[in-house]
Amino acid sequence: MTDTSFHNRKYVIGGVVLLIVITFTVRLVYLQLLSEDYKIFADSNAFLNNIIFPARGAIFDRNGKPLVYNQPAYDVMVVMREVENLDTLDFCESLGITKEIFLQRMEYIKDRNKNPGYSSYTQQIFMSQLPSKDFSVFQEKLFRFKGFYVRERSVRRYDYPYAAHVLGDVAEVSQKDIDRESYYMPGDYIGKQGIERSYEEDLRGTKGVQILLRDAQGRIRGHYKDGAFDRKPIPGRNLTLGIDIELQSLGESLMQGKLGAIVAIEPSTGEILAMVSAPTYDPRLMEGKERGKQMSMMFQDPLHPMLNRAIQGTYPPGSTFKTAQGLTFLQEGIVNSQTLYPCSRGFRYGRMKIGCHSHYSPIAFVPATGTSCNAYFCWGLYYMLNNRNKYSTIQAAMTVWKDYMVAMGFGYKLGVDMPGESRGLIPNAQFYDKIYRSSWSALSVLPIAIGQGEVTLTPLQIANLGATIANRGYYITPHVVKYVEGGHLADSLLKRHNVPVDKQFYEMVVAGMRNAVTNGTCRGANNPWYEVCGKTGTAQNRGHDHSVFMGFAPRENPKIAVAVYVENGGWGATYGVPIGALMMEQYIRGELSDASKQKALSIQERTIKYQF
Amino acid sequence: MSQTQKSIFRSIDWVVILLYVILVIWGWFSVCGASYDFSNPNIFGWESNSGKQLVWGGTSFVLAMFIMLVEKRFYESSAYFIYAAVIILLLVTIFIAPDTKGSHSWLPIGPVKLQPAEFAKFSTALALGKFMSEYSFSLSSSRNFMSVVGLIVLPMVLIIAQHETGSALVFFAFFLMLYREGMTGSLLFTGFITVVYFVVGIRYSDTPMSYLPVSVGEFTVILLAMLCTIGLMWVYCRNLDEVKILLAIGLGTTALLLLFAFFVIPFNICPVMLVVNISMVFYLLYKAIYYKLANYALVGLFCIFSSGFYYICDTLFDHLEPHQRIRIEVLLGMEDDPRGAGYNVNQAKIAIGSGGFSGKGFLNGTQTKLKYVPEQHTDFIFCTVGEEEGFLGSVGVLITYLFFIWRLIFLSERQPDTLGRVYGYSVVSIFIFHLFINVGMVLGLTPVIGIPLPFFSYGGSNVWGFTILLFIFLRMDAERELKKNKY
């Protein structure tokens, strides 16, 4: 019998089975006991975290006028597997697209290289952010287009074409945002600029989530544990700004055709009443799907409309800076109300000359401020830096000077509640030691006394100087947002910063600034209704001078401090003074007089030619 | 008669019955898990798969009882008739079966569908048993051997014609039975090495060896062909000196070629190695003809086949159906397409992996219930076991199968006649093949070939087919005692 001779082969066959079972067991040890990956894969497979987006907070101006709010837009979605018998022509017509675009789009969706998450079972975006009016046409016919769906999404809407730089905008999160904060998922919106960005956490609210069970085709099979782990979204907080939209709109129209900035602050609170950066743009351009195109266009614009000059532009402050110098000299006892300095059409010392316009000489502090005498402040700094009784070295004197400047809010960021603020530049002793190789004298640095030379400030810092003077010696961190509904402002925004200069000296500066309005460079700002205090600046630079104005009103219990900076605008009196005066009038009186309206119109129409 | 029945039930192997019942019930629970619908949690209703499976399981117990009533004599006498009937059924099925996912293998009978291919297994096993138990039968007779191969290949071809390649491949299992019956091991070895050639050759056909214009796949296959030929000569021709010389020539030439290609002129060394193999073939044929040694001729044939295999492989591969080609490519790690062909296996691995040590609990598996795993209640049923019962359950199933198959081997060996033994080993081989391919596929170790896991995969044909297959054997085994008693 043949079977007996092959009897032992049963062990081979039995061994094969054992070997198979052992191999499988080893594999199971790897899959089930050693590797954690599969459990994680399984969760992301089966649980669909259906995110419910909270409504983003709305933004109002200081008088409760809505500036930014949400409006529904519609994404047209497609489930490829369900599309059948599509009347392409009709479909394209109701969306207002050509057949080529349709085909292109469908190809794009199916291309896994470009659209990695593609599944023919799930909704894919065919067209995003269809405005309501286009949508209504499409919706009527939607039932005819099998496989097409709409998804509601809210987009930001703006009621005014103003304050683009302040408000900022929202857009889809970048990969960087996602990497930085795990809250965000691709496709989420995030504030990109302005207060949309700096108040992102207040505005965005908290996403809600429904945990759904999803099958392999992406179909929903119900709530996980009947919704026990679902969370409701928490809507974003509404913001009320310090901005007065009427004042803002006036500022923006006055700055038409010019480069520069206007910042208006309520001195007692630090609230920013207007923040104008020119050129500006209509925030509505950034709505929805056009944003990318608009952004790249504006980035290429040589005038840099995206730049918020009010906080990002750093300029020589010109003569507005003299007020800060005067306060320093008075406090340090370098000058007093009686001190007279000569001015023979300028400061002359050896071969050094800093020009001035013609006025009487010698001159005291208040009239010197009023006429904006360059020589007076140059002498002041000269005597301060060379006062060896008080300061051991020029470096020590410089350090004292620098400390005053910093105390007044210069040289560092003020901490405004907006992204991208610049700090400007206040030179210190080390700075000059470095560039002059430690051999420098008061004469070397003298232009800083009149807001020239190395000193640069942002328009916000200039306005804040005005507010500090209006407050006679302190300022509250300037801030754009007045009130967060259901939240609170950061403590740093409400902080009072005291300048170590006596109130009496501030009163002298105030007197000087009043003198400038009544008798000096700011006569254009004078009016019969309230006492304006002001200081012009004509900042020299390589091109035409910059026209600067800093002022506040009324003199007692000031309501508004304002800084105007018009690039290459010439004399401070040419643009700075009238613009500043109109801003104050608008805010204090609530409207412009007929004469002022005429003036505003003429300024609005004046354009400065810039060469780039 | 009642006396006989009584003794049948006494002599039946209750160990196998117990394991069978465990597997069927365990299978039913798995089908419940796999087809459980969160929105329709009725696992007993006829409209659910689990409800139907309950019917299949229950009826299969009744079916088993009936089969136990049929005497072995009946199978002995009607083996060819059953075989012929099933062959006709298979033939008819090709033409009348409606298209079910591209396959023409399901016959709708009233509310249920039957797959005749499932029944071809036991009919072929019976026919083989009957044929091989004939007095004059000898496996070493090539005529007999070819007839055996014919009996196996005929249903295979018909099932392939039904586009059920997976079910057809099961018939290769019979070669394991033939091995037990004395078929030379070299044939199994040839089959095994063919798979190795195929896997290595296809997998690495486009991989260059370092900077040489040499395909790693081609080189390896030719080298393997050389070494296997020399190995076979050693085993079957027993001329050690010859083997040593050939080995020295083969390896020496290869080494020289490699050195030359690496350090002098980079060129494709494979054709030269092929020349070495061909020279070897000529030597072997010379020995075979001159000394009339058949073994040399066979080894020579092996060498020709091995050397040429790589070149026909590419052609063969190109002639596979695209979905099968992609399945092979995915299995060999040449394609990484988790949403495409690799999707099934990937999801299967995720489902099993997420089960952990003790599983998620009955009806708690999310992966299988939410239909991430395609065919989860049929071919991929093992996923549900892995996910819901974890490592413990999975290994439990495997060990149950191990003892089940071992017990069947034991029963086969104690058969007093060739019919019983051949049939028993056929059953053993079919279970091994199904277990190996099905669980291996789910674990990502074997190609995705759509064959069910016996007793676990959903489907009446599956449960019934394996029940018939098994219980015919149990009846034969039970009669072993009767025969003893008779004589």
mmCIF file with all atom_site columns, N, CA and C in Angstrom, chain B residues 233-234 238-248 283:
data_model
loop_
_atom_site.group_PDB
_atom_site.id
_atom_site.type_symbol
_atom_site.label_atom_id
_atom_site.label_alt_id
_atom_site.label_comp_id
_atom_site.label_asym_id
_atom_site.label_entity_id
_atom_site.label_seq_id
_atom_site.pdbx_PDB_ins_code
_atom_site.Cartn_x
_atom_site.Cartn_y
_atom_site.Cartn_z
_atom_site.occupancy
_atom_site.B_iso_or_equiv
_atom_site.pdbx_formal_charge
_atom_site.auth_seq_id
_atom_site.auth_comp_id
_atom_site.auth_asym_id
_atom_site.auth_atom_id
_atom_site.pdbx_PDB_model_num
ATOM 1  N N  . MET B 1 233 ? 19.888 18.703 -8.625  1.00 0.00 ? 233 MET B N  1
ATOM 2  C CA . MET B 1 233 ? 20.817 17.663 -9.107  1.00 0.00 ? 233 MET B CA 1
ATOM 3  C C  . MET B 1 233 ? 21.391 16.900 -7.928  1.00 0.00 ? 233 MET B C  1
ATOM 4  N N  . TRP B 1 234 ? 21.690 17.640 -6.872  1.00 0.00 ? 234 TRP B N  1
ATOM 5  C CA . TRP B 1 234 ? 22.266 17.002 -5.690  1.00 0.00 ? 234 TRP B CA 1
ATOM 6  C C  . TRP B 1 234 ? 21.268 16.017 -5.068  1.00 0.00 ? 234 TRP B C  1
ATOM 7  N N  . ARG B 1 238 ? 22.466 12.742 -7.148  1.00 0.00 ? 238 ARG B N  1
ATOM 8  C CA . ARG B 1 238 ? 23.393 12.188 -6.170  1.00 0.00 ? 238 ARG B CA 1
ATOM 9  C C  . ARG B 1 238 ? 24.811 12.046 -6.702  1.00 0.00 ? 238 ARG B C  1
ATOM 10 N N  . ASN B 1 239 ? 25.276 13.022 -7.444  1.00 0.00 ? 239 ASN B N  1
ATOM 11 C CA . ASN B 1 239 ? 26.659 12.999 -7.915  1.00 0.00 ? 239 ASN B CA 1
ATOM 12 C C  . ASN B 1 239 ? 27.341 14.251 -7.371  1.00 0.00 ? 239 ASN B C  1
ATOM 13 N N  . LEU B 1 240 ? 28.004 14.065 -6.223  1.00 0.00 ? 240 LEU B N  1
ATOM 14 C CA . LEU B 1 240 ? 28.514 15.199 -5.468  1.00 0.00 ? 240 LEU B CA 1
ATOM 15 C C  . LEU B 1 240 ? 29.602 15.960 -6.224  1.00 0.00 ? 240 LEU B C  1
ATOM 16 N N  . ASP B 1 241 ? 30.454 15.216 -6.924  1.00 0.00 ? 241 ASP B N  1
ATOM 17 C CA . ASP B 1 241 ? 31.559 15.875 -7.660  1.00 0.00 ? 241 ASP B CA 1
ATOM 18 C C  . ASP B 1 241 ? 31.009 16.820 -8.720  1.00 0.00 ? 241 ASP B C  1
ATOM 19 N N  . GLU B 1 242 ? 30.007 16.285 -9.445  1.00 0.00 ? 242 GLU B N  1
ATOM 20 C CA . GLU B 1 242 ? 29.348 17.070 -10.486 1.00 0.00 ? 242 GLU B CA 1
ATOM 21 C C  . GLU B 1 242 ? 28.779 18.355 -9.899  1.00 0.00 ? 242 GLU B C  1
ATOM 22 N N  . VAL B 1 243 ? 28.103 18.204 -8.769  1.00 0.00 ? 243 VAL B N  1
ATOM 23 C CA . VAL B 1 243 ? 27.478 19.353 -8.122  1.00 0.00 ? 243 VAL B CA 1
ATOM 24 C C  . VAL B 1 243 ? 28.529 20.386 -7.752  1.00 0.00 ? 243 VAL B C  1
ATOM 25 N N  . LYS B 1 244 ? 29.635 19.914 -7.175  1.00 0.00 ? 244 LYS B N  1
ATOM 26 C CA . LYS B 1 244 ? 30.698 20.840 -6.762  1.00 0.00 ? 244 LYS B CA 1
ATOM 27 C C  . LYS B 1 244 ? 31.234 21.627 -7.952  1.00 0.00 ? 244 LYS B C  1
ATOM 28 N N  . ILE B 1 245 ? 31.497 20.899 -9.049  1.00 0.00 ? 245 ILE B N  1
ATOM 29 C CA . ILE B 1 245 ? 32.066 21.569 -10.231 1.00 0.00 ? 245 ILE B CA 1
ATOM 30 C C  . ILE B 1 245 ? 31.093 22.608 -10.777 1.00 0.00 ? 245 ILE B C  1
ATOM 31 N N  . LEU B 1 246 ? 29.811 22.185 -10.928 1.00 0.00 ? 246 LEU B N  1
ATOM 32 C CA . LEU B 1 246 ? 28.819 23.111 -11.480 1.00 0.00 ? 246 LEU B CA 1
ATOM 33 C C  . LEU B 1 246 ? 28.653 24.337 -10.592 1.00 0.00 ? 246 LEU B C  1
ATOM 34 N N  . LEU B 1 247 ? 28.655 24.088 -9.277  1.00 0.00 ? 247 LEU B N  1
ATOM 35 C CA . LEU B 1 247 ? 28.506 25.198 -8.339  1.00 0.00 ? 247 LEU B CA 1
ATOM 36 C C  . LEU B 1 247 ? 29.668 26.167 -8.489  1.00 0.00 ? 247 LEU B C  1
ATOM 37 N N  . ALA B 1 248 ? 30.873 25.613 -8.610  1.00 0.00 ? 248 ALA B N  1
ATOM 38 C CA . ALA B 1 248 ? 32.075 26.449 -8.759  1.00 0.00 ? 248 ALA B CA 1
ATOM 39 C C  . ALA B 1 248 ? 31.984 27.266 -10.048 1.00 0.00 ? 248 ALA B C  1
ATOM 40 N N  . TYR B 1 283 ? 24.294 20.278 -20.785 1.00 0.00 ? 283 TYR B N  1
ATOM 41 C CA . TYR B 1 283 ? 25.041 19.236 -20.084 1.00 0.00 ? 283 TYR B CA 1
ATOM 42 C C  . TYR B 1 283 ? 24.099 18.185 -19.533 1.00 0.00 ? 283 TYR B C  1
#
